[in-house]
């Protein structure tokens, strides 16, 4: 009985861990214009220095 329960448990874990294709692809939920806008916003956010920030090392 324990072997049966362990086998069912392992099968359920393996079945739930199947890879889902295109899960992290932005094309599945964003249009081309939205992807371009998102990329531009990320680059701008990283490039701009925060207010009151300086270049002194810690």
PDB file of N, CA, C and O in Angstrom:
ATOM      1  N   UNK A   1       0.821  -1.192   0.000  1.00  0.00           N
ATOM      2  CA  UNK A   1       0.000   0.000   0.000  1.00  0.00           C
ATOM      3  C   UNK A   1       0.870   1.262   0.000  1.00  0.00           C
ATOM      4  O   UNK A   1       0.557   2.232  -0.676  1.00  0.00           O
ATOM      5  N   UNK A   2       1.957   1.208   0.802  1.00  0.00           N
ATOM      6  CA  UNK A   2       2.854   2.367   0.856  1.00  0.00           C
ATOM      7  C   UNK A   2       3.523   2.597  -0.496  1.00  0.00           C
ATOM      8  O   UNK A   2       3.722   3.744  -0.896  1.00  0.00           O
ATOM      9  N   UNK A   3       3.863   1.505  -1.184  1.00  0.00           N
ATOM     10  CA  UNK A   3       4.501   1.646  -2.495  1.00  0.00           C
ATOM     11  C   UNK A   3       3.544   2.266  -3.500  1.00  0.00           C
ATOM     12  O   UNK A   3       3.940   3.083  -4.325  1.00  0.00           O
ATOM     13  N   UNK A   4       2.286   1.892  -3.418  1.00  0.00           N
ATOM     14  CA  UNK A   4       1.286   2.446  -4.326  1.00  0.00           C
ATOM     15  C   UNK A   4       1.106   3.944  -4.089  1.00  0.00           C
ATOM     16  O   UNK A   4       1.082   4.738  -5.037  1.00  0.00           O
ATOM     17  N   UNK A   5       1.027   4.340  -2.845  1.00  0.00           N
ATOM     18  CA  UNK A   5       0.874   5.758  -2.503  1.00  0.00           C
ATOM     19  C   UNK A   5       2.115   6.539  -2.925  1.00  0.00           C
ATOM     20  O   UNK A   5       2.009   7.637  -3.482  1.00  0.00           O
ATOM     21  N   UNK A   6       3.296   5.969  -2.700  1.00  0.00           N
ATOM     22  CA  UNK A   6       4.530   6.640  -3.091  1.00  0.00           C
ATOM     23  C   UNK A   6       4.613   6.777  -4.606  1.00  0.00           C
ATOM     24  O   UNK A   6       5.022   7.825  -5.122  1.00  0.00           O
ATOM     25  N   UNK A   7       4.202   5.753  -5.330  1.00  0.00           N
ATOM     26  CA  UNK A   7       4.228   5.805  -6.786  1.00  0.00           C
ATOM     27  C   UNK A   7       3.252   6.858  -7.305  1.00  0.00           C
ATOM     28  O   UNK A   7       3.587   7.636  -8.210  1.00  0.00           O
ATOM     29  N   UNK A   8       2.061   6.914  -6.755  1.00  0.00           N
ATOM     30  CA  UNK A   8       1.083   7.922  -7.163  1.00  0.00           C
ATOM     31  C   UNK A   8       1.578   9.328  -6.841  1.00  0.00           C
ATOM     32  O   UNK A   8       1.376  10.263  -7.618  1.00  0.00           O
ATOM     33  N   UNK A   9       2.225   9.472  -5.703  1.00  0.00           N
ATOM     34  CA  UNK A   9       2.774  10.776  -5.314  1.00  0.00           C
ATOM     35  C   UNK A   9       3.865  11.210  -6.292  1.00  0.00           C
ATOM     36  O   UNK A   9       3.882  12.355  -6.752  1.00  0.00           O
ATOM     37  N   UNK A  10       4.765  10.311  -6.645  1.00  0.00           N
ATOM     38  CA  UNK A  10       5.838  10.636  -7.586  1.00  0.00           C
ATOM     39  C   UNK A  10       5.289  10.942  -8.976  1.00  0.00           C
ATOM     40  O   UNK A  10       5.760  11.868  -9.643  1.00  0.00           O
ATOM     41  N   UNK A  11       4.302  10.202  -9.402  1.00  0.00           N
ATOM     42  CA  UNK A  11       3.710  10.460 -10.717  1.00  0.00           C
ATOM     43  C   UNK A  11       3.033  11.823 -10.737  1.00  0.00           C
ATOM     44  O   UNK A  11       3.145  12.565 -11.707  1.00  0.00           O
ATOM     45  N   UNK A  12       2.350  12.168  -9.660  1.00  0.00           N
ATOM     46  CA  UNK A  12       1.683  13.483  -9.623  1.00  0.00           C
ATOM     47  C   UNK A  12       2.702  14.614  -9.609  1.00  0.00           C
ATOM     48  O   UNK A  12       2.483  15.661 -10.226  1.00  0.00           O
ATOM     49  N   UNK A  13       3.821  14.436  -8.926  1.00  0.00           N
ATOM     50  CA  UNK A  13       4.861  15.469  -8.913  1.00  0.00           C
ATOM     51  C   UNK A  13       5.479  15.611 -10.299  1.00  0.00           C
ATOM     52  O   UNK A  13       5.662  16.723 -10.798  1.00  0.00           O
ATOM     53  N   UNK A  14       5.793  14.509 -10.940  1.00  0.00           N
ATOM     54  CA  UNK A  14       6.386  14.569 -12.273  1.00  0.00           C
ATOM     55  C   UNK A  14       5.420  15.172 -13.290  1.00  0.00           C
ATOM     56  O   UNK A  14       5.835  15.899 -14.184  1.00  0.00           O
ATOM     57  N   UNK A  15       4.154  14.882 -13.156  1.00  0.00           N
ATOM     58  CA  UNK A  15       3.164  15.429 -14.091  1.00  0.00           C
ATOM     59  C   UNK A  15       3.005  16.930 -13.908  1.00  0.00           C
ATOM     60  O   UNK A  15       2.793  17.668 -14.869  1.00  0.00           O
ATOM     61  N   UNK A  16       3.130  17.409 -12.683  1.00  0.00           N
ATOM     62  CA  UNK A  16       2.963  18.840 -12.437  1.00  0.00           C
ATOM     63  C   UNK A  16       4.206  19.635 -12.811  1.00  0.00           C
ATOM     64  O   UNK A  16       4.126  20.854 -12.972  1.00  0.00           O
ATOM     65  N   UNK A  17       5.342  18.986 -12.961  1.00  0.00           N
ATOM     66  CA  UNK A  17       6.586  19.676 -13.278  1.00  0.00           C
ATOM     67  C   UNK A  17       6.878  19.723 -14.774  1.00  0.00           C
ATOM     68  O   UNK A  17       7.983  20.076 -15.163  1.00  0.00           O
ATOM     69  N   UNK A  18       5.936  19.370 -15.603  1.00  0.00           N
ATOM     70  CA  UNK A  18       6.162  19.415 -17.038  1.00  0.00           C
ATOM     71  C   UNK A  18       6.390  20.847 -17.471  1.00  0.00           C
ATOM     72  O   UNK A  18       5.768  21.772 -16.962  1.00  0.00           O
ATOM     73  N   UNK A  19       7.299  21.023 -18.423  1.00  0.00           N
ATOM     74  CA  UNK A  19       7.594  22.368 -18.896  1.00  0.00           C
ATOM     75  C   UNK A  19       6.443  22.874 -19.752  1.00  0.00           C
ATOM     76  O   UNK A  19       5.860  22.144 -20.541  1.00  0.00           O
ATOM     77  N   UNK A  20       6.131  24.116 -19.575  1.00  0.00           N
ATOM     78  CA  UNK A  20       5.083  24.753 -20.353  1.00  0.00           C
ATOM     79  C   UNK A  20       5.757  25.644 -21.386  1.00  0.00           C
ATOM     80  O   UNK A  20       6.491  26.548 -21.052  1.00  0.00           O
ATOM     81  N   UNK A  21       5.501  25.396 -22.653  1.00  0.00           N
ATOM     82  CA  UNK A  21       6.148  26.172 -23.695  1.00  0.00           C
ATOM     83  C   UNK A  21       5.583  27.584 -23.720  1.00  0.00           C
ATOM     84  O   UNK A  21       4.412  27.815 -23.440  1.00  0.00           O
ATOM     85  N   UNK A  22       6.442  28.525 -24.032  1.00  0.00           N
ATOM     86  CA  UNK A  22       6.093  29.941 -24.154  1.00  0.00           C
ATOM     87  C   UNK A  22       5.556  30.543 -22.857  1.00  0.00           C
ATOM     88  O   UNK A  22       4.818  31.515 -22.896  1.00  0.00           O
ATOM     89  N   UNK A  23       5.906  29.978 -21.736  1.00  0.00           N
ATOM     90  CA  UNK A  23       5.419  30.509 -20.467  1.00  0.00           C
ATOM     91  C   UNK A  23       6.006  31.891 -20.182  1.00  0.00           C
ATOM     92  O   UNK A  23       5.322  32.758 -19.677  1.00  0.00           O
ATOM     93  N   UNK A  24       7.273  32.085 -20.530  1.00  0.00           N
ATOM     94  CA  UNK A  24       7.930  33.348 -20.224  1.00  0.00           C
ATOM     95  C   UNK A  24       8.196  34.184 -21.471  1.00  0.00           C
ATOM     96  O   UNK A  24       8.976  35.113 -21.427  1.00  0.00           O
ATOM     97  N   UNK A  25       7.568  33.872 -22.578  1.00  0.00           N
ATOM     98  CA  UNK A  25       7.743  34.635 -23.797  1.00  0.00           C
ATOM     99  C   UNK A  25       6.766  35.802 -23.801  1.00  0.00           C
ATOM    100  O   UNK A  25       5.567  35.612 -23.625  1.00  0.00           O
ATOM    101  N   UNK A  26       7.289  37.008 -23.983  1.00  0.00           N
ATOM    102  CA  UNK A  26       6.425  38.185 -23.950  1.00  0.00           C
ATOM    103  C   UNK A  26       5.474  38.233 -25.131  1.00  0.00           C
ATOM    104  O   UNK A  26       4.434  38.884 -25.059  1.00  0.00           O
ATOM    105  N   UNK A  27       5.779  37.545 -26.204  1.00  0.00           N
ATOM    106  CA  UNK A  27       4.913  37.546 -27.369  1.00  0.00           C
ATOM    107  C   UNK A  27       3.572  36.893 -27.127  1.00  0.00           C
ATOM    108  O   UNK A  27       2.627  37.110 -27.878  1.00  0.00           O
ATOM    109  N   UNK A  28       3.477  36.097 -26.078  1.00  0.00           N
ATOM    110  CA  UNK A  28       2.208  35.427 -25.814  1.00  0.00           C
ATOM    111  C   UNK A  28       1.187  36.347 -25.162  1.00  0.00           C
ATOM    112  O   UNK A  28       0.001  36.065 -25.224  1.00  0.00           O
ATOM    113  N   UNK A  29       1.624  37.435 -24.533  1.00  0.00           N
ATOM    114  CA  UNK A  29       0.663  38.310 -23.872  1.00  0.00           C
ATOM    115  C   UNK A  29       0.879  39.793 -24.129  1.00  0.00           C
ATOM    116  O   UNK A  29       0.140  40.612 -23.610  1.00  0.00           O
ATOM    117  N   UNK A  30       1.881  40.174 -24.929  1.00  0.00           N
ATOM    118  CA  UNK A  30       2.102  41.579 -25.279  1.00  0.00           C
ATOM    119  C   UNK A  30       2.201  41.732 -26.792  1.00  0.00           C
ATOM    120  O   UNK A  30       2.760  40.879 -27.471  1.00  0.00           O
ATOM    121  N   UNK A  31       1.692  42.843 -27.292  1.00  0.00           N
ATOM    122  CA  UNK A  31       1.832  43.126 -28.715  1.00  0.00           C
ATOM    123  C   UNK A  31       3.242  43.647 -28.986  1.00  0.00           C
ATOM    124  O   UNK A  31       4.009  43.925 -28.062  1.00  0.00           O
ATOM    125  N   UNK A  32       3.585  43.808 -30.254  1.00  0.00           N
ATOM    126  CA  UNK A  32       4.921  44.303 -30.612  1.00  0.00           C
ATOM    127  C   UNK A  32       5.156  45.710 -30.074  1.00  0.00           C
ATOM    128  O   UNK A  32       6.234  46.015 -29.555  1.00  0.00           O
ATOM    129  N   UNK A  33       4.151  46.567 -30.167  1.00  0.00           N
ATOM    130  CA  UNK A  33       4.296  47.941 -29.671  1.00  0.00           C
ATOM    131  C   UNK A  33       4.472  47.965 -28.160  1.00  0.00           C
ATOM    132  O   UNK A  33       5.283  48.734 -27.627  1.00  0.00           O
ATOM    133  N   UNK A  34       3.735  47.121 -27.456  1.00  0.00           N
ATOM    134  CA  UNK A  34       3.870  47.063 -25.996  1.00  0.00           C
ATOM    135  C   UNK A  34       5.234  46.531 -25.582  1.00  0.00           C
ATOM    136  O   UNK A  34       5.817  46.991 -24.599  1.00  0.00           O
ATOM    137  N   UNK A  35       5.756  45.548 -26.314  1.00  0.00           N
ATOM    138  CA  UNK A  35       7.089  45.027 -25.991  1.00  0.00           C
ATOM    139  C   UNK A  35       8.156  46.086 -26.205  1.00  0.00           C
ATOM    140  O   UNK A  35       9.068  46.233 -25.392  1.00  0.00           O
ATOM    141  N   UNK A  36       8.047  46.845 -27.299  1.00  0.00           N
ATOM    142  CA  UNK A  36       9.009  47.919 -27.556  1.00  0.00           C
ATOM    143  C   UNK A  36       8.936  48.989 -26.474  1.00  0.00           C
ATOM    144  O   UNK A  36       9.960  49.486 -25.999  1.00  0.00           O
ATOM    145  N   UNK A  37       7.726  49.334 -26.081  1.00  0.00           N
ATOM    146  CA  UNK A  37       7.547  50.343 -25.037  1.00  0.00           C
ATOM    147  C   UNK A  37       8.109  49.859 -23.704  1.00  0.00           C
ATOM    148  O   UNK A  37       8.763  50.612 -22.979  1.00  0.00           O
ATOM    149  N   UNK A  38       7.872  48.605 -23.375  1.00  0.00           N
ATOM    150  CA  UNK A  38       8.385  48.040 -22.126  1.00  0.00           C
ATOM    151  C   UNK A  38       9.908  48.041 -22.115  1.00  0.00           C
ATOM    152  O   UNK A  38      10.530  48.420 -21.115  1.00  0.00           O
ATOM    153  N   UNK A  39      10.526  47.639 -23.209  1.00  0.00           N
ATOM    154  CA  UNK A  39      11.983  47.626 -23.291  1.00  0.00           C
ATOM    155  C   UNK A  39      12.548  49.034 -23.163  1.00  0.00           C
ATOM    156  O   UNK A  39      13.534  49.256 -22.434  1.00  0.00           O
ATOM    157  N   UNK A  40      11.917  50.007 -23.809  1.00  0.00           N
ATOM    158  CA  UNK A  40      12.364  51.395 -23.710  1.00  0.00           C
ATOM    159  C   UNK A  40      12.257  51.900 -22.281  1.00  0.00           C
ATOM    160  O   UNK A  40      13.165  52.565 -21.767  1.00  0.00           O
ATOM    161  N   UNK A  41      11.164  51.588 -21.606  1.00  0.00           N
ATOM    162  CA  UNK A  41      10.983  52.025 -20.223  1.00  0.00           C
ATOM    163  C   UNK A  41      12.009  51.385 -19.287  1.00  0.00           C
ATOM    164  O   UNK A  41      12.514  52.041 -18.369  1.00  0.00           O
ATOM    165  N   UNK A  42      12.330  50.125 -19.489  1.00  0.00           N
ATOM    166  CA  UNK A  42      13.324  49.451 -18.641  1.00  0.00           C
ATOM    167  C   UNK A  42      14.699  50.080 -18.839  1.00  0.00           C
ATOM    168  O   UNK A  42      15.411  50.363 -17.868  1.00  0.00           O
ATOM    169  N   UNK A  43      15.077  50.323 -20.090  1.00  0.00           N
ATOM    170  CA  UNK A  43      16.381  50.929 -20.368  1.00  0.00           C
ATOM    171  C   UNK A  43      16.452  52.336 -19.783  1.00  0.00           C
ATOM    172  O   UNK A  43      17.457  52.718 -19.173  1.00  0.00           O
ATOM    173  N   UNK A  44      15.395  53.114 -19.933  1.00  0.00           N
ATOM    174  CA  UNK A  44      15.370  54.467 -19.369  1.00  0.00           C
ATOM    175  C   UNK A  44      15.460  54.429 -17.852  1.00  0.00           C
ATOM    176  O   UNK A  44      16.181  55.217 -17.242  1.00  0.00           O
ATOM    177  N   UNK A  45      14.761  53.514 -17.212  1.00  0.00           N
ATOM    178  CA  UNK A  45      14.786  53.413 -15.757  1.00  0.00           C
ATOM    179  C   UNK A  45      16.174  53.062 -15.254  1.00  0.00           C
ATOM    180  O   UNK A  45      16.648  53.603 -14.255  1.00  0.00           O
ATOM    181  N   UNK A  46      16.849  52.152 -15.937  1.00  0.00           N
ATOM    182  CA  UNK A  46      18.189  51.747 -15.515  1.00  0.00           C
ATOM    183  C   UNK A  46      19.191  52.870 -15.774  1.00  0.00           C
ATOM    184  O   UNK A  46      20.117  53.083 -14.985  1.00  0.00           O
ATOM    185  N   UNK A  47      19.013  53.623 -16.850  1.00  0.00           N
ATOM    186  CA  UNK A  47      19.984  54.640 -17.251  1.00  0.00           C
ATOM    187  C   UNK A  47      19.926  55.880 -16.352  1.00  0.00           C
ATOM    188  O   UNK A  47      20.956  56.466 -16.043  1.00  0.00           O
ATOM    189  N   UNK A  48      18.743  56.293 -15.925  1.00  0.00           N
ATOM    190  CA  UNK A  48      18.603  57.531 -15.161  1.00  0.00           C
ATOM    191  C   UNK A  48      19.135  57.367 -13.740  1.00  0.00           C
ATOM    192  O   UNK A  48      18.905  56.354 -13.087  1.00  0.00           O
ATOM    193  N   UNK A  49      19.842  58.373 -13.277  1.00  0.00           N
ATOM    194  CA  UNK A  49      20.365  58.362 -11.920  1.00  0.00           C
ATOM    195  C   UNK A  49      19.277  58.848 -10.969  1.00  0.00           C
ATOM    196  O   UNK A  49      18.538  59.778 -11.270  1.00  0.00           O
ATOM    197  N   UNK A  50      19.188  58.234  -9.826  1.00  0.00           N
ATOM    198  CA  UNK A  50      18.183  58.612  -8.846  1.00  0.00           C
ATOM    199  C   UNK A  50      18.447  60.025  -8.299  1.00  0.00           C
ATOM    200  O   UNK A  50      19.602  60.467  -8.241  1.00  0.00           O
ATOM    201  N   UNK A  51      17.389  60.755  -7.918  1.00  0.00           N
ATOM    202  CA  UNK A  51      17.597  62.079  -7.345  1.00  0.00           C
ATOM    203  C   UNK A  51      18.455  61.992  -6.073  1.00  0.00           C
ATOM    204  O   UNK A  51      18.316  61.046  -5.295  1.00  0.00           O
ATOM    205  N   UNK A  52      19.291  62.965  -5.872  1.00  0.00           N
ATOM    206  CA  UNK A  52      20.180  63.052  -4.716  1.00  0.00           C
ATOM    207  C   UNK A  52      21.246  61.964  -4.691  1.00  0.00           C
ATOM    208  O   UNK A  52      21.895  61.748  -3.667  1.00  0.00           O
ATOM    209  N   UNK A  53      21.420  61.243  -5.785  1.00  0.00           N
ATOM    210  CA  UNK A  53      22.475  60.232  -5.849  1.00  0.00           C
ATOM    211  C   UNK A  53      23.767  60.903  -6.253  1.00  0.00           C
ATOM    212  O   UNK A  53      23.790  61.917  -6.946  1.00  0.00           O
ATOM    213  N   UNK A  54      24.884  60.368  -5.798  1.00  0.00           N
ATOM    214  CA  UNK A  54      26.169  60.893  -6.192  1.00  0.00           C
ATOM    215  C   UNK A  54      27.069  59.759  -6.655  1.00  0.00           C
ATOM    216  O   UNK A  54      26.715  58.603  -6.575  1.00  0.00           O
ATOM    217  N   UNK A  55      28.230  60.100  -7.108  1.00  0.00           N
ATOM    218  CA  UNK A  55      29.142  59.099  -7.641  1.00  0.00           C
ATOM    219  C   UNK A  55      30.199  58.679  -6.617  1.00  0.00           C
ATOM    220  O   UNK A  55      31.181  58.047  -6.975  1.00  0.00           O
ATOM    221  N   UNK A  56      30.026  59.059  -5.373  1.00  0.00           N
ATOM    222  CA  UNK A  56      31.016  58.697  -4.350  1.00  0.00           C
ATOM    223  C   UNK A  56      30.889  57.213  -4.026  1.00  0.00           C
ATOM    224  O   UNK A  56      29.797  56.683  -3.869  1.00  0.00           O
ATOM    225  N   UNK A  57      32.029  56.523  -3.880  1.00  0.00           N
ATOM    226  CA  UNK A  57      31.966  55.110  -3.491  1.00  0.00           C
ATOM    227  C   UNK A  57      31.523  54.974  -2.048  1.00  0.00           C
ATOM    228  O   UNK A  57      31.676  55.884  -1.238  1.00  0.00           O
ATOM    229  N   UNK A  58      30.981  53.832  -1.733  1.00  0.00           N
ATOM    230  CA  UNK A  58      30.536  53.595  -0.371  1.00  0.00           C
ATOM    231  C   UNK A  58      31.704  53.473   0.497  1.00  0.00           C
ATOM    232  O   UNK A  58      32.267  53.401   1.271  1.00  0.00           O
TER     233      UNK A  58
END
